[in-house]
Coordinates of C-alpha atoms in Angstrom, one line a residue:
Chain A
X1 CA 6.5 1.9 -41.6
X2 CA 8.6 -0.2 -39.4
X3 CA 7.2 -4.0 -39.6
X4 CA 7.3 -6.2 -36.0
X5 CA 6.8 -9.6 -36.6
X6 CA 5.9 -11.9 -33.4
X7 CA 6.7 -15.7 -33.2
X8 CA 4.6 -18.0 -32.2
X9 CA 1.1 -16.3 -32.3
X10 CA -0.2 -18.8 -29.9
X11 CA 1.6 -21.0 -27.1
X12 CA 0.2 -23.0 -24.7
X13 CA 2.1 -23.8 -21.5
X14 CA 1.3 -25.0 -18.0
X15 CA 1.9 -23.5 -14.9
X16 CA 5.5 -23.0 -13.6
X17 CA 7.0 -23.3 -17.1
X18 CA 9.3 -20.8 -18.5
X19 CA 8.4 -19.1 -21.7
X20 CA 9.8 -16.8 -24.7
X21 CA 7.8 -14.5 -26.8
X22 CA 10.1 -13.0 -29.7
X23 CA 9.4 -9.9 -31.6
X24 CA 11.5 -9.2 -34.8
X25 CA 11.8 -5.5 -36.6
X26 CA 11.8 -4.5 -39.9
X27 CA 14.9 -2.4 -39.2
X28 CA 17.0 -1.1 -36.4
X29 CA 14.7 0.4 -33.8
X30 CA 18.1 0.9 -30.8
X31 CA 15.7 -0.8 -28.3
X32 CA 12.8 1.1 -28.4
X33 CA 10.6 -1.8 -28.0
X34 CA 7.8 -2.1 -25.2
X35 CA 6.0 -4.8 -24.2
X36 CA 2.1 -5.0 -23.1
X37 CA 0.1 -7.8 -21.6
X38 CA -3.7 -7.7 -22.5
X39 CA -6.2 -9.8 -20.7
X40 CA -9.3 -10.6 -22.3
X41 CA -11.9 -7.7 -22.2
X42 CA -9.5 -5.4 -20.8
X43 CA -6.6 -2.8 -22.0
X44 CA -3.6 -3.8 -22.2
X45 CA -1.0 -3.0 -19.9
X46 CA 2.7 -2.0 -19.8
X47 CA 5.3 -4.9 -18.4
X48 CA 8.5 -3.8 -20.5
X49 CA 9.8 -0.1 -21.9
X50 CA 13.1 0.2 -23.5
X51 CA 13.8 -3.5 -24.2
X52 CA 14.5 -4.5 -20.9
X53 CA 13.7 -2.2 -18.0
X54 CA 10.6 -3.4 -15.8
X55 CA 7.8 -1.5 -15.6
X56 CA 7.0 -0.2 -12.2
X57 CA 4.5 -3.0 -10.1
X58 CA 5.1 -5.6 -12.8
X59 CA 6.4 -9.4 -11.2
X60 CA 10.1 -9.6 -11.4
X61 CA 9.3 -13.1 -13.4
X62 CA 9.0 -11.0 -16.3
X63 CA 12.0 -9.9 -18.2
X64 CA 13.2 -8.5 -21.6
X65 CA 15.9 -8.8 -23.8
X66 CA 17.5 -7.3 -26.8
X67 CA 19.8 -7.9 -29.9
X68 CA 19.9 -6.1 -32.8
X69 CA 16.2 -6.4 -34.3
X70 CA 15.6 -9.5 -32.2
X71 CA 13.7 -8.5 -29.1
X72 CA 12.3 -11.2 -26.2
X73 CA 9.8 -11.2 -23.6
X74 CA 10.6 -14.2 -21.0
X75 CA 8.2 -15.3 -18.4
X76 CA 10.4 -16.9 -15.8
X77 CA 7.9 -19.3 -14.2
X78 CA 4.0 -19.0 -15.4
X79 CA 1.4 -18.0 -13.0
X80 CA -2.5 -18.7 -13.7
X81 CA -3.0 -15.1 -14.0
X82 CA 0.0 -14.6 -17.2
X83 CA -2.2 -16.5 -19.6
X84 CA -3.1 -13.6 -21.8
X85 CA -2.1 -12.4 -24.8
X86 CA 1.4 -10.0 -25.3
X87 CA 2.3 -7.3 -27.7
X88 CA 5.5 -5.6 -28.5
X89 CA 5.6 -2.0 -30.0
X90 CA 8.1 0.2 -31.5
X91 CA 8.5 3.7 -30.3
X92 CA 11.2 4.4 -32.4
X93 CA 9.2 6.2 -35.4
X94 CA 5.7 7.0 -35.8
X95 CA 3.4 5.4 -36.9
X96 CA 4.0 3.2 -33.6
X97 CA 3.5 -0.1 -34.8
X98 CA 2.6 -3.1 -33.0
X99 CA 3.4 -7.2 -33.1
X100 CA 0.5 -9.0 -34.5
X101 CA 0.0 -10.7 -30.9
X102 CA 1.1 -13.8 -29.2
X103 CA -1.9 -15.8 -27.5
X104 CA -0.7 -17.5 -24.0
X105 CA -2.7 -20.5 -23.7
X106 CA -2.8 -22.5 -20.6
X107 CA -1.9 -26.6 -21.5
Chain B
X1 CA -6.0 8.4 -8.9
X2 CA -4.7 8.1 -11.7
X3 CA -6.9 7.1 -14.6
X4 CA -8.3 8.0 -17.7
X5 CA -11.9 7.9 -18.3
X6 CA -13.3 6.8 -21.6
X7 CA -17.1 8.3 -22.7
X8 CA -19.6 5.5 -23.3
X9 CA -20.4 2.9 -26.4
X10 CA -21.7 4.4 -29.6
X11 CA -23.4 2.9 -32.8
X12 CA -23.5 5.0 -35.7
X13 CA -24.4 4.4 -39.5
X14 CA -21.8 4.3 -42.3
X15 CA -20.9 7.8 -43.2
X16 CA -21.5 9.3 -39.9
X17 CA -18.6 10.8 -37.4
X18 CA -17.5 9.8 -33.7
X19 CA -16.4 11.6 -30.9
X20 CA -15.0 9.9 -27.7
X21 CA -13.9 11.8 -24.7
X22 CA -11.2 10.7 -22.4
X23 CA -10.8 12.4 -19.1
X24 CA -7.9 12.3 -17.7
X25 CA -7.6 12.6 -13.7
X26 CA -4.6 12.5 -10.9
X27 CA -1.7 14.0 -13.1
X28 CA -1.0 17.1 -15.0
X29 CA -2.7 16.8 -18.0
X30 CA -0.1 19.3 -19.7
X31 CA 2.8 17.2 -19.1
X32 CA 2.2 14.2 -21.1
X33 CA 1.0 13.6 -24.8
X34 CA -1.9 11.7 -25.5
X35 CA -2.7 8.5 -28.0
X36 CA -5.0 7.1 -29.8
X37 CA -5.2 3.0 -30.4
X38 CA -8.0 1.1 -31.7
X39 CA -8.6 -2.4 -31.7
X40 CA -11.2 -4.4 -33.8
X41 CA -12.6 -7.4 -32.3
X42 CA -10.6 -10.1 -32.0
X43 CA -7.8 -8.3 -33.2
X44 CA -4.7 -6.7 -32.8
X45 CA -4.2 -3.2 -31.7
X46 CA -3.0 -0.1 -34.3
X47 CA -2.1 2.8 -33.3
X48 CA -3.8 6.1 -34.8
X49 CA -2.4 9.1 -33.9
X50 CA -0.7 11.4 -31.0
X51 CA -1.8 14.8 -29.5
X52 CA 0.1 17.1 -27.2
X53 CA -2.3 19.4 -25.3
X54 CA 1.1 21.3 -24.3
X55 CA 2.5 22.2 -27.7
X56 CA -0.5 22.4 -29.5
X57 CA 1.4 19.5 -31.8
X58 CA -0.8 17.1 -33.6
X59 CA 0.0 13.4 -35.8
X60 CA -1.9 10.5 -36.9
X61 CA -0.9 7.6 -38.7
X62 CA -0.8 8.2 -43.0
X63 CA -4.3 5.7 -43.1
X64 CA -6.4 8.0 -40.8
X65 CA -5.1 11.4 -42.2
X66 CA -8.2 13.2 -43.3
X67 CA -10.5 11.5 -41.3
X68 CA -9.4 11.5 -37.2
X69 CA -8.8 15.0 -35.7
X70 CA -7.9 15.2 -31.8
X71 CA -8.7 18.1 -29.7
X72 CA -8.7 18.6 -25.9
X73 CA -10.2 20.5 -23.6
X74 CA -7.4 22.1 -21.0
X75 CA -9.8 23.8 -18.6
X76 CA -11.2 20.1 -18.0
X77 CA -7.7 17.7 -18.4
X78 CA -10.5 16.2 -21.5
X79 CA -9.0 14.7 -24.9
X80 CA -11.3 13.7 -28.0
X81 CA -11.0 12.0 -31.0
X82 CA -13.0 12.6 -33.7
X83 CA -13.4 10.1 -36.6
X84 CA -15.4 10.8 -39.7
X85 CA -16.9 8.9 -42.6
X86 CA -17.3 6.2 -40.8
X87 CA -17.2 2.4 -42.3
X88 CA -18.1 -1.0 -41.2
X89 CA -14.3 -1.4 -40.7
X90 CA -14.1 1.1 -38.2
X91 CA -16.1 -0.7 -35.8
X92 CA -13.5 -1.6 -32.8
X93 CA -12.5 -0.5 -29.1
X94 CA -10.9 2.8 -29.4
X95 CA -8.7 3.5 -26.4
X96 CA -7.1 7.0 -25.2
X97 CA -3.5 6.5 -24.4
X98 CA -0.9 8.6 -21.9
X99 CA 2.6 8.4 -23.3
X100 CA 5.4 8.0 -20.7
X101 CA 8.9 8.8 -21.3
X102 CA 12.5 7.8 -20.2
X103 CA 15.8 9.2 -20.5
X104 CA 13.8 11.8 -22.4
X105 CA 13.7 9.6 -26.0
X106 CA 12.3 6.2 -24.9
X107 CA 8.4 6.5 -25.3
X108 CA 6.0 4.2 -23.6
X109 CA 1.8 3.8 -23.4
X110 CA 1.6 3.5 -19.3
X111 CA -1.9 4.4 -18.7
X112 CA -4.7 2.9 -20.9
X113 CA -8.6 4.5 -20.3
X114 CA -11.2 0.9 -20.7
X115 CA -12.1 1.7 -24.0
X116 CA -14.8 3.0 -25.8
X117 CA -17.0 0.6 -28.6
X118 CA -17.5 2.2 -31.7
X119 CA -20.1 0.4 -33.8
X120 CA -20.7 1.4 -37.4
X121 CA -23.9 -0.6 -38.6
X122 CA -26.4 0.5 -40.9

Protein backbone atom coordinates (compact mmCIF):
# COMPACT_ATOMS: atom_id res chain seq x y z
CA UNK A 1 0.00 0.00 0.00
CA UNK A 2 1.17 3.46 -0.88
CA UNK A 3 2.05 5.36 2.55
CA UNK A 4 1.19 9.49 2.67
CA UNK A 5 2.68 11.08 5.26
CA UNK A 6 1.34 14.69 6.34
CA UNK A 7 3.51 17.47 8.14
CA UNK A 8 2.58 19.21 10.63
CA UNK A 9 -0.53 17.36 12.06
CA UNK A 10 -1.64 20.53 13.67
CA UNK A 11 -0.91 24.34 12.85
CA UNK A 12 -2.34 27.11 14.30
CA UNK A 13 -2.49 30.47 12.39
CA UNK A 14 -4.40 33.63 12.51
CA UNK A 15 -6.41 35.26 10.08
CA UNK A 16 -4.88 36.58 6.81
CA UNK A 17 -1.71 34.36 7.14
CA UNK A 18 -0.49 32.24 4.48
CA UNK A 19 -0.07 28.58 5.10
CA UNK A 20 1.51 25.14 3.72
CA UNK A 21 0.20 21.76 4.40
CA UNK A 22 2.77 19.05 2.81
CA UNK A 23 1.84 15.49 2.00
CA UNK A 24 4.74 13.10 1.21
CA UNK A 25 4.35 9.51 -0.74
CA UNK A 26 5.67 6.35 -0.27
CA UNK A 27 6.54 6.18 -3.93
CA UNK A 28 5.73 7.86 -7.20
CA UNK A 29 2.07 8.49 -7.44
CA UNK A 30 2.47 11.08 -11.18
CA UNK A 31 0.20 13.57 -9.24
CA UNK A 32 -2.63 11.73 -8.40
CA UNK A 33 -3.04 13.48 -5.17
CA UNK A 34 -6.39 15.20 -4.01
CA UNK A 35 -6.91 17.31 -1.38
CA UNK A 36 -10.16 17.48 1.09
CA UNK A 37 -11.15 19.98 3.65
CA UNK A 38 -13.28 18.47 6.53
CA UNK A 39 -15.04 20.76 8.97
CA UNK A 40 -15.99 19.39 12.22
CA UNK A 41 -19.10 17.18 12.13
CA UNK A 42 -19.35 17.24 8.57
CA UNK A 43 -17.85 15.23 5.33
CA UNK A 44 -15.19 16.34 3.88
CA UNK A 45 -15.03 18.03 0.83
CA UNK A 46 -12.92 18.22 -2.40
CA UNK A 47 -10.60 21.60 -2.87
CA UNK A 48 -7.71 20.00 -5.06
CA UNK A 49 -7.74 16.87 -7.86
CA UNK A 50 -4.73 16.04 -9.74
CA UNK A 51 -2.15 18.03 -7.63
CA UNK A 52 -3.03 21.29 -8.61
CA UNK A 53 -6.23 21.88 -10.53
CA UNK A 54 -9.13 23.66 -8.40
CA UNK A 55 -11.99 22.13 -7.70
CA UNK A 56 -15.05 23.69 -9.20
CA UNK A 57 -16.68 26.52 -6.36
CA UNK A 58 -13.53 26.28 -4.26
CA UNK A 59 -11.75 30.11 -3.26
CA UNK A 60 -9.02 30.80 -5.62
CA UNK A 61 -6.84 31.32 -2.20
CA UNK A 62 -6.36 27.76 -2.29
CA UNK A 63 -3.79 26.20 -4.43
CA UNK A 64 -1.72 22.99 -4.98
CA UNK A 65 1.55 22.04 -5.85
CA UNK A 66 3.64 19.16 -6.90
CA UNK A 67 7.22 17.60 -7.03
CA UNK A 68 8.06 14.29 -7.30
CA UNK A 69 6.51 12.60 -4.05
CA UNK A 70 6.33 16.02 -2.32
CA UNK A 71 2.85 17.39 -2.70
CA UNK A 72 1.47 20.95 -1.04
CA UNK A 73 -1.66 22.46 -0.23
CA UNK A 74 -1.18 26.45 0.21
CA UNK A 75 -3.77 28.66 1.72
CA UNK A 76 -3.00 32.10 0.31
CA UNK A 77 -4.52 34.31 2.99
CA UNK A 78 -6.71 32.39 5.95
CA UNK A 79 -10.29 33.10 6.24
CA UNK A 80 -12.30 32.28 9.63
CA UNK A 81 -14.10 29.68 7.83
CA UNK A 82 -10.51 27.57 6.54
CA UNK A 83 -9.81 26.48 10.15
CA UNK A 84 -10.49 22.84 9.64
CA UNK A 85 -8.77 19.95 9.24
CA UNK A 86 -7.11 18.86 5.45
CA UNK A 87 -6.36 15.51 3.92
CA UNK A 88 -4.54 14.42 0.87
CA UNK A 89 -5.28 11.12 -0.89
CA UNK A 90 -3.71 9.05 -3.57
CA UNK A 91 -5.74 7.92 -6.39
CA UNK A 92 -2.96 6.35 -7.97
CA UNK A 93 -3.53 2.60 -6.80
CA UNK A 94 -6.11 1.11 -4.67
CA UNK A 95 -6.40 0.77 -1.70
CA UNK A 96 -6.81 4.81 -1.89
CA UNK A 97 -4.90 5.88 0.99
CA UNK A 98 -5.20 8.92 2.91
CA UNK A 99 -2.74 11.54 4.94
CA UNK A 100 -3.13 11.11 8.62
CA UNK A 101 -4.67 14.76 8.71
CA UNK A 102 -3.48 18.20 9.43
CA UNK A 103 -5.51 20.16 12.15
CA UNK A 104 -5.94 24.07 11.20
CA UNK A 105 -6.07 25.75 14.37
CA UNK A 106 -6.92 29.40 14.62
CA UNK A 107 -3.91 31.39 16.94
CA UNK B 1 -29.83 18.32 -6.77
CA UNK B 2 -27.22 16.59 -6.42
CA UNK B 3 -26.67 14.61 -3.32
CA UNK B 4 -26.36 11.43 -1.81
CA UNK B 5 -28.41 10.37 0.93
CA UNK B 6 -27.06 8.27 3.70
CA UNK B 7 -29.80 5.81 5.83
CA UNK B 8 -29.90 6.56 9.45
CA UNK B 9 -27.54 5.75 12.75
CA UNK B 10 -27.37 2.10 13.77
CA UNK B 11 -26.09 0.27 17.01
CA UNK B 12 -25.52 -3.23 16.82
CA UNK B 13 -23.70 -5.94 19.09
CA UNK B 14 -20.33 -7.47 18.31
CA UNK B 15 -20.85 -10.17 15.80
CA UNK B 16 -23.72 -8.73 14.19
CA UNK B 17 -23.81 -7.20 10.34
CA UNK B 18 -24.65 -3.53 8.94
CA UNK B 19 -26.26 -2.33 6.03
CA UNK B 20 -26.26 1.38 5.05
CA UNK B 21 -28.06 2.65 2.03
CA UNK B 22 -27.00 5.63 0.10
CA UNK B 23 -29.30 7.13 -2.45
CA UNK B 24 -28.03 8.80 -4.84
CA UNK B 25 -30.16 11.71 -6.61
CA UNK B 26 -29.60 14.48 -9.58
CA UNK B 27 -27.02 12.45 -11.82
CA UNK B 28 -26.92 9.27 -13.60
CA UNK B 29 -26.30 6.79 -11.23
CA UNK B 30 -24.76 4.44 -13.97
CA UNK B 31 -22.09 6.83 -14.86
CA UNK B 32 -20.01 7.02 -11.87
CA UNK B 33 -18.49 4.41 -9.41
CA UNK B 34 -19.30 4.49 -5.92
CA UNK B 35 -16.91 4.40 -2.52
CA UNK B 36 -16.90 3.53 0.61
CA UNK B 37 -14.87 5.55 3.51
CA UNK B 38 -15.21 5.15 7.15
CA UNK B 39 -13.96 7.34 9.76
CA UNK B 40 -13.77 6.44 13.54
CA UNK B 41 -14.16 9.20 15.98
CA UNK B 42 -11.69 11.48 16.13
CA UNK B 43 -9.89 9.96 13.50
CA UNK B 44 -8.75 9.86 10.15
CA UNK B 45 -10.57 8.63 7.18
CA UNK B 46 -9.71 4.95 5.32
CA UNK B 47 -11.01 4.12 2.57
CA UNK B 48 -12.83 0.56 2.14
CA UNK B 49 -13.71 -0.32 -1.05
CA UNK B 50 -15.25 0.74 -4.65
CA UNK B 51 -18.37 -0.45 -6.55
CA UNK B 52 -19.38 0.19 -10.15
CA UNK B 53 -23.20 -0.24 -10.66
CA UNK B 54 -22.26 0.04 -14.47
CA UNK B 55 -19.76 -2.92 -14.90
CA UNK B 56 -20.99 -4.97 -12.34
CA UNK B 57 -17.05 -4.48 -10.94
CA UNK B 58 -16.46 -4.81 -7.27
CA UNK B 59 -13.01 -4.00 -4.84
CA UNK B 60 -12.39 -3.40 -1.28
CA UNK B 61 -9.34 -2.78 0.51
CA UNK B 62 -7.19 -6.37 1.56
CA UNK B 63 -8.37 -5.50 5.55
CA UNK B 64 -12.18 -5.69 4.85
CA UNK B 65 -12.01 -8.62 2.22
CA UNK B 66 -14.43 -11.15 3.57
CA UNK B 67 -16.34 -8.97 5.61
CA UNK B 68 -17.88 -5.64 3.44
CA UNK B 69 -19.90 -6.61 0.22
CA UNK B 70 -21.49 -3.64 -1.79
CA UNK B 71 -24.58 -4.00 -3.83
CA UNK B 72 -26.95 -1.48 -5.45
CA UNK B 73 -30.11 -1.15 -6.44
CA UNK B 74 -30.28 0.33 -10.24
CA UNK B 75 -34.09 0.67 -10.48
CA UNK B 76 -33.78 3.09 -7.39
CA UNK B 77 -29.98 4.97 -8.10
CA UNK B 78 -29.50 3.06 -4.21
CA UNK B 79 -25.89 1.62 -3.11
CA UNK B 80 -25.32 -0.47 0.14
CA UNK B 81 -22.63 -1.68 2.08
CA UNK B 82 -22.81 -4.45 4.00
CA UNK B 83 -20.36 -5.16 6.87
CA UNK B 84 -20.32 -8.37 8.86
CA UNK B 85 -18.87 -9.65 12.12
CA UNK B 86 -18.90 -6.67 13.46
CA UNK B 87 -16.28 -5.37 16.40
CA UNK B 88 -15.99 -2.61 18.72
CA UNK B 89 -13.39 -1.25 16.20
CA UNK B 90 -15.76 -0.89 13.58
CA UNK B 91 -17.68 1.68 15.36
CA UNK B 92 -17.14 5.02 13.03
CA UNK B 93 -19.00 7.36 10.39
CA UNK B 94 -19.27 5.36 7.28
CA UNK B 95 -19.68 7.66 4.28
CA UNK B 96 -20.87 6.68 0.52
CA UNK B 97 -18.61 8.27 -1.91
CA UNK B 98 -19.16 9.34 -5.94
CA UNK B 99 -15.87 9.03 -7.74
CA UNK B 100 -15.16 11.84 -10.32
CA UNK B 101 -12.78 11.55 -12.99
CA UNK B 102 -10.37 13.74 -15.26
CA UNK B 103 -8.61 13.29 -18.34
CA UNK B 104 -10.12 9.83 -17.96
CA UNK B 105 -7.20 8.44 -15.19
CA UNK B 106 -7.18 11.13 -12.52
CA UNK B 107 -9.83 9.85 -9.83
CA UNK B 108 -11.35 12.12 -7.29
CA UNK B 109 -14.20 11.74 -4.24
CA UNK B 110 -16.52 15.00 -5.25
CA UNK B 111 -19.69 14.21 -3.68
CA UNK B 112 -19.67 12.91 0.03
CA UNK B 113 -23.47 11.67 1.47
CA UNK B 114 -23.41 13.04 5.73
CA UNK B 115 -22.56 9.84 6.93
CA UNK B 116 -24.04 7.20 8.65
CA UNK B 117 -22.94 6.09 12.66
CA UNK B 118 -22.25 2.73 13.03
CA UNK B 119 -22.08 1.71 16.74
CA UNK B 120 -20.98 -1.78 17.75
CA UNK B 121 -21.57 -1.99 21.62
CA UNK B 122 -22.55 -4.95 23.48
Amino acid sequence: DIQMTQSPSSLSASVGDRVTITCRASQSIFNYLNWYQQQPGKAPNLLIYAASNLQTGVPSRFSGSASETDFTLTISSLRPEDFATYYCQQSYSIPYTFGQGTKLEIK
Amino acid sequence: QVQMVQSGAEVKKPGASVKVSCEASGYTFTSYEINWVRQATGQGLEWMGWMNPDSGNTGSAQKFQGRVTMTWDTSINTAYMELSSLRSEDTAVYYCVRQGQWLGNYWYFDLWGRGTLVTVSS
